[in-house]
Amino acid sequence: NYIDVPGVFWLAVVTGFVVALFSVTLMPRVPGMDPDDPLADSRFFKMTGQALKSFEFLRAILLVGLPSKATLTGIVAFALPLVLSGLGYPPEDIGQIVMIYPLGVLIASSWISRRIDAVGGARSALVVGALGSGAAMLVISGVDWSFVPPFLKTPTAEPIVIGVGVFLLGLAHGFINAPVISYVATTDVAQRLGANQVSSLYRVLERVGHVAGPALAAQLLIMAGGGPAAIGYAGLALLVFALVFWLPIGSRRAAAAE
């Protein structure tokens, strides 16, 4: 509202320059690794191939990691503002509703991280987070379903319902962000290649979800005519992914992750 569209892009330019400057000047160099070594890239691709052959690693990234990142960029940052705008919400209200999401992430992350460090249970946390993500998006889209009681669709109740759904989505993602790294570190491939290397590789690969999220959300918006039902469709998909991840199929180290 204040800096207009060109201001948004100039802000991105300045932010990107600062991050690049930080990376070049302040990021520590890994001892014994030559950045110009042509084998560095080959080692990365070789390790990626080995990791993707691990059923546990592949299941974690396909059913939990990528969907959660796609939800962040595709639903929270892209589809939700468009849906709210279509429902007639002014930009300042849309911004406040969206900012409820990181509040939920912060609250859940601070608690679940301490619990995982103390007693374990990374896999259980991921199941809860994945199921909660899908359920939260169904709550957000509930204002568009015909079977929802009319009083929940009133101008007073509707933003509360949407805000509760966004907050629950943030809480659910708080149950995923840190525990998924703990879970990946217990997979069979982490035992062979090293927990730190596999965790770092996971962080790189899950960024695919960031990129794919808006593209997938755009298709759902087209299917739903730009309405809240698009978020519900994504929520149903996440529930299916969560249930598949919950099944202990081929999880040789499930006990350790529990």
Short mmCIF file of C-alpha atoms in Angstrom, two decimals:
data_model
loop_
_atom_site.label_atom_id
_atom_site.label_comp_id
_atom_site.label_asym_id
_atom_site.label_seq_id
_atom_site.Cartn_x
_atom_site.Cartn_y
_atom_site.Cartn_z
CA ASN A 1 0.00 0.00 0.00
CA TYR A 2 2.84 2.41 0.77
CA ILE A 3 5.65 1.53 -1.66
CA ASP A 4 3.56 0.38 -4.65
CA VAL A 5 4.59 -2.37 -7.07
CA PRO A 6 7.97 -0.87 -8.16
CA GLY A 7 8.84 -0.43 -4.50
CA VAL A 8 8.29 -4.15 -3.90
CA PHE A 9 10.79 -5.05 -6.60
CA TRP A 10 13.32 -2.47 -5.41
CA LEU A 11 12.97 -3.87 -1.90
CA ALA A 12 13.70 -7.34 -3.30
CA VAL A 13 16.78 -6.00 -5.10
CA VAL A 14 18.15 -4.38 -1.93
CA THR A 15 17.39 -7.46 0.18
CA GLY A 16 19.00 -9.78 -2.36
CA PHE A 17 22.11 -7.60 -2.49
CA VAL A 18 22.45 -7.68 1.29
CA VAL A 19 22.06 -11.47 1.39
CA ALA A 20 24.61 -11.90 -1.42
CA LEU A 21 27.04 -9.60 0.38
CA PHE A 22 26.58 -11.56 3.57
CA SER A 23 27.18 -14.87 1.78
CA VAL A 24 30.37 -13.66 0.10
CA THR A 25 31.94 -11.91 3.07
CA LEU A 26 30.72 -13.61 6.23
CA MET A 27 29.83 -17.23 5.46
CA PRO A 28 32.59 -19.52 6.79
CA ARG A 29 34.58 -21.63 4.37
CA VAL A 30 34.64 -25.37 4.96
CA PRO A 31 38.21 -26.49 5.72
CA GLY A 32 39.70 -28.85 3.18
CA MET A 33 37.12 -28.14 0.45
CA ASP A 34 38.19 -26.33 -2.68
CA PRO A 35 35.16 -24.48 -4.15
CA ASP A 36 36.76 -24.72 -7.60
CA ASP A 37 37.16 -28.49 -7.35
CA PRO A 38 35.09 -30.02 -10.20
CA LEU A 39 34.52 -33.08 -8.04
CA ALA A 40 32.49 -30.99 -5.59
CA ASP A 41 29.46 -30.97 -7.89
CA SER A 42 29.83 -34.65 -8.72
CA ARG A 43 29.88 -35.51 -5.01
CA PHE A 44 26.69 -33.53 -4.51
CA PHE A 45 24.85 -35.30 -7.33
CA LYS A 46 26.18 -38.68 -6.21
CA MET A 47 24.97 -38.09 -2.66
CA THR A 48 21.61 -36.89 -3.99
CA GLY A 49 21.21 -40.09 -5.98
CA GLN A 50 22.03 -42.21 -2.96
CA ALA A 51 19.60 -40.29 -0.77
CA LEU A 52 16.74 -40.60 -3.26
CA LYS A 53 17.24 -44.37 -3.27
CA SER A 54 16.36 -44.43 0.43
CA PHE A 55 12.67 -45.18 0.89
CA GLU A 56 12.56 -43.43 4.27
CA PHE A 57 14.25 -40.27 3.00
CA LEU A 58 12.10 -40.22 -0.13
CA ARG A 59 8.91 -40.69 1.86
CA ALA A 60 9.81 -37.88 4.25
CA ILE A 61 10.52 -35.37 1.52
CA LEU A 62 7.67 -36.32 -0.84
CA LEU A 63 4.90 -36.72 1.75
CA VAL A 64 5.92 -34.11 4.35
CA GLY A 65 8.76 -31.81 3.30
CA LEU A 66 7.72 -30.78 -0.19
CA PRO A 67 4.00 -30.45 0.63
CA SER A 68 4.69 -28.26 3.67
CA LYS A 69 6.94 -25.91 1.69
CA ALA A 70 4.49 -25.85 -1.22
CA THR A 71 1.74 -24.95 1.25
CA LEU A 72 3.79 -22.07 2.63
CA THR A 73 4.45 -20.42 -0.73
CA GLY A 74 1.47 -21.71 -2.69
CA ILE A 75 -1.32 -21.33 -0.13
CA VAL A 76 -0.23 -18.89 2.58
CA ALA A 77 1.75 -16.46 0.43
CA PHE A 78 -0.03 -16.85 -2.93
CA ALA A 79 -3.52 -18.35 -2.91
CA LEU A 80 -4.80 -17.12 0.45
CA PRO A 81 -4.36 -13.39 -0.32
CA LEU A 82 -6.05 -13.86 -3.70
CA VAL A 83 -8.95 -15.75 -2.13
CA LEU A 84 -9.39 -13.14 0.59
CA SER A 85 -9.27 -10.35 -1.99
CA GLY A 86 -11.96 -12.14 -3.96
CA LEU A 87 -14.09 -12.28 -0.80
CA GLY A 88 -13.81 -8.51 -0.50
CA TYR A 89 -11.23 -8.17 2.26
CA PRO A 90 -9.14 -4.97 2.11
CA PRO A 91 -5.34 -5.34 1.74
CA GLU A 92 -4.61 -4.33 5.34
CA ASP A 93 -6.92 -7.05 6.70
CA ILE A 94 -5.40 -9.62 4.35
CA GLY A 95 -1.93 -8.78 5.66
CA GLN A 96 -3.04 -9.15 9.27
CA ILE A 97 -4.68 -12.52 8.59
CA VAL A 98 -1.60 -13.84 6.80
CA MET A 99 0.63 -12.74 9.68
CA ILE A 100 -1.30 -15.04 12.03
CA TYR A 101 0.48 -17.95 10.32
CA PRO A 102 4.04 -17.18 11.54
CA LEU A 103 2.65 -16.61 15.03
CA GLY A 104 1.41 -20.19 15.07
CA VAL A 105 4.73 -21.45 13.69
CA LEU A 106 6.65 -19.61 16.39
CA ILE A 107 4.51 -20.92 19.23
CA ALA A 108 4.59 -24.54 18.07
CA SER A 109 8.26 -24.59 17.05
CA SER A 110 9.49 -23.32 20.40
CA TRP A 111 7.63 -26.08 22.22
CA ILE A 112 8.03 -29.05 19.90
CA SER A 113 11.75 -28.50 19.39
CA ARG A 114 12.40 -28.79 23.12
CA ARG A 115 10.21 -31.88 23.35
CA ILE A 116 11.94 -33.62 20.44
CA ASP A 117 15.35 -32.87 21.95
CA ALA A 118 14.22 -34.24 25.32
CA VAL A 119 12.17 -37.35 24.51
CA GLY A 120 12.28 -37.87 20.73
CA GLY A 121 9.12 -38.60 18.76
CA ALA A 122 10.03 -36.90 15.48
CA ARG A 123 7.87 -39.20 13.36
CA SER A 124 4.83 -38.72 15.59
CA ALA A 125 5.29 -34.95 15.43
CA LEU A 126 5.41 -35.09 11.64
CA VAL A 127 2.21 -37.12 11.47
CA VAL A 128 0.45 -34.61 13.73
CA GLY A 129 1.81 -31.69 11.73
CA ALA A 130 0.86 -33.18 8.37
CA LEU A 131 -2.66 -34.09 9.50
CA GLY A 132 -3.05 -30.70 11.15
CA SER A 133 -2.01 -28.92 7.94
CA GLY A 134 -4.71 -30.62 5.94
CA ALA A 135 -7.34 -30.08 8.61
CA ALA A 136 -6.42 -26.39 8.98
CA MET A 137 -6.86 -25.77 5.26
CA LEU A 138 -10.27 -27.44 5.39
CA VAL A 139 -11.19 -25.02 8.18
CA ILE A 140 -10.08 -22.05 6.05
CA SER A 141 -12.09 -23.28 3.09
CA GLY A 142 -15.11 -24.05 5.28
CA VAL A 143 -16.59 -20.63 4.58
CA ASP A 144 -17.23 -21.85 1.02
CA TRP A 145 -18.87 -25.21 1.76
CA SER A 146 -22.67 -25.47 1.51
CA PHE A 147 -23.02 -27.73 4.58
CA VAL A 148 -21.34 -25.21 6.90
CA PRO A 149 -23.84 -23.51 9.28
CA PRO A 150 -24.88 -20.07 7.96
CA PHE A 151 -23.83 -18.26 11.15
CA LEU A 152 -20.19 -19.12 10.38
CA LYS A 153 -20.46 -17.23 7.09
CA THR A 154 -21.58 -13.93 8.57
CA PRO A 155 -19.30 -10.86 8.17
CA THR A 156 -18.39 -11.18 11.85
CA ALA A 157 -17.74 -14.91 12.06
CA GLU A 158 -16.11 -15.48 8.66
CA PRO A 159 -12.80 -13.68 9.35
CA ILE A 160 -12.60 -15.43 12.73
CA VAL A 161 -13.00 -18.84 11.10
CA ILE A 162 -10.37 -18.02 8.49
CA GLY A 163 -8.01 -16.62 11.13
CA VAL A 164 -8.39 -19.73 13.29
CA GLY A 165 -7.61 -21.90 10.27
CA VAL A 166 -4.51 -19.87 9.42
CA PHE A 167 -3.34 -20.06 13.05
CA LEU A 168 -3.86 -23.84 13.11
CA LEU A 169 -1.89 -24.12 9.86
CA GLY A 170 0.99 -22.25 11.48
CA LEU A 171 0.85 -24.53 14.52
CA ALA A 172 0.87 -27.59 12.26
CA HIS A 173 3.91 -26.38 10.35
CA GLY A 174 5.65 -25.74 13.65
CA PHE A 175 5.30 -29.49 14.23
CA ILE A 176 7.10 -30.13 10.92
CA ASN A 177 9.90 -27.60 10.47
CA ALA A 178 12.32 -28.85 13.13
CA PRO A 179 11.20 -32.48 13.65
CA VAL A 180 11.58 -33.32 9.96
CA ILE A 181 15.32 -32.65 10.22
CA SER A 182 15.51 -34.93 13.27
CA TYR A 183 13.60 -37.60 11.36
CA VAL A 184 15.80 -37.36 8.27
CA ALA A 185 18.88 -37.70 10.49
CA THR A 186 17.63 -41.13 11.64
CA THR A 187 17.07 -42.59 8.16
CA ASP A 188 19.19 -45.41 6.81
CA VAL A 189 20.96 -43.16 4.32
CA ALA A 190 21.94 -40.78 7.14
CA GLN A 191 23.68 -43.67 8.86
CA ARG A 192 25.78 -44.24 5.75
CA LEU A 193 26.47 -40.71 4.53
CA GLY A 194 26.30 -38.78 7.79
CA ALA A 195 23.42 -37.02 9.48
CA ASN A 196 24.73 -33.50 8.78
CA GLN A 197 25.27 -34.15 5.08
CA VAL A 198 21.85 -35.73 4.59
CA SER A 199 20.09 -33.02 6.60
CA SER A 200 21.77 -30.34 4.48
CA LEU A 201 20.82 -32.19 1.31
CA TYR A 202 17.23 -32.39 2.50
CA ARG A 203 17.16 -28.63 3.05
CA VAL A 204 18.27 -28.10 -0.53
CA LEU A 205 15.80 -30.53 -2.08
CA GLU A 206 12.78 -29.30 -0.13
CA ARG A 207 13.16 -25.93 -1.85
CA VAL A 208 11.55 -27.59 -4.86
CA GLY A 209 8.33 -27.31 -2.88
CA HIS A 210 8.82 -23.56 -2.54
CA VAL A 211 9.06 -23.23 -6.30
CA ALA A 212 6.25 -25.63 -7.19
CA GLY A 213 3.77 -24.34 -4.60
CA PRO A 214 2.44 -21.27 -6.46
CA ALA A 215 2.20 -23.16 -9.75
CA LEU A 216 0.13 -25.93 -8.17
CA ALA A 217 -1.99 -23.47 -6.19
CA ALA A 218 -2.74 -21.54 -9.37
CA GLN A 219 -4.21 -24.65 -10.96
CA LEU A 220 -6.37 -25.27 -7.88
CA LEU A 221 -7.60 -21.68 -8.00
CA ILE A 222 -8.60 -22.16 -11.63
CA MET A 223 -10.46 -25.38 -10.74
CA ALA A 224 -12.28 -23.67 -7.85
CA GLY A 225 -13.02 -20.43 -9.69
CA GLY A 226 -10.76 -18.47 -7.37
CA GLY A 227 -12.80 -19.38 -4.29
CA PRO A 228 -11.81 -20.81 -0.88
CA ALA A 229 -12.55 -24.33 -2.12
CA ALA A 230 -9.12 -24.31 -3.76
CA ILE A 231 -7.53 -24.31 -0.31
CA GLY A 232 -9.81 -27.17 0.70
CA TYR A 233 -8.69 -29.27 -2.26
CA ALA A 234 -5.08 -28.79 -1.18
CA GLY A 235 -6.05 -29.72 2.37
CA LEU A 236 -7.60 -32.99 1.23
CA ALA A 237 -4.43 -33.85 -0.67
CA LEU A 238 -2.32 -33.17 2.42
CA LEU A 239 -4.53 -35.42 4.53
CA VAL A 240 -3.95 -38.24 2.06
CA PHE A 241 -0.17 -37.62 2.12
CA ALA A 242 -0.22 -37.60 5.93
CA LEU A 243 -2.09 -40.89 6.14
CA VAL A 244 0.32 -42.54 3.70
CA PHE A 245 3.29 -41.24 5.70
CA TRP A 246 1.71 -42.52 8.91
CA LEU A 247 1.63 -46.08 7.56
CA PRO A 248 4.82 -47.85 8.78
CA ILE A 249 5.57 -49.32 5.35
CA GLY A 250 9.23 -50.12 4.84
CA SER A 251 10.27 -48.00 7.80
CA ARG A 252 13.15 -50.01 9.22
CA ARG A 253 14.08 -47.24 11.63
CA ALA A 254 10.59 -46.17 12.58
CA ALA A 255 11.21 -47.20 16.16
CA ALA A 256 14.26 -44.96 16.37
CA ALA A 257 12.34 -42.02 14.90
CA GLU A 258 9.45 -42.58 17.30
#
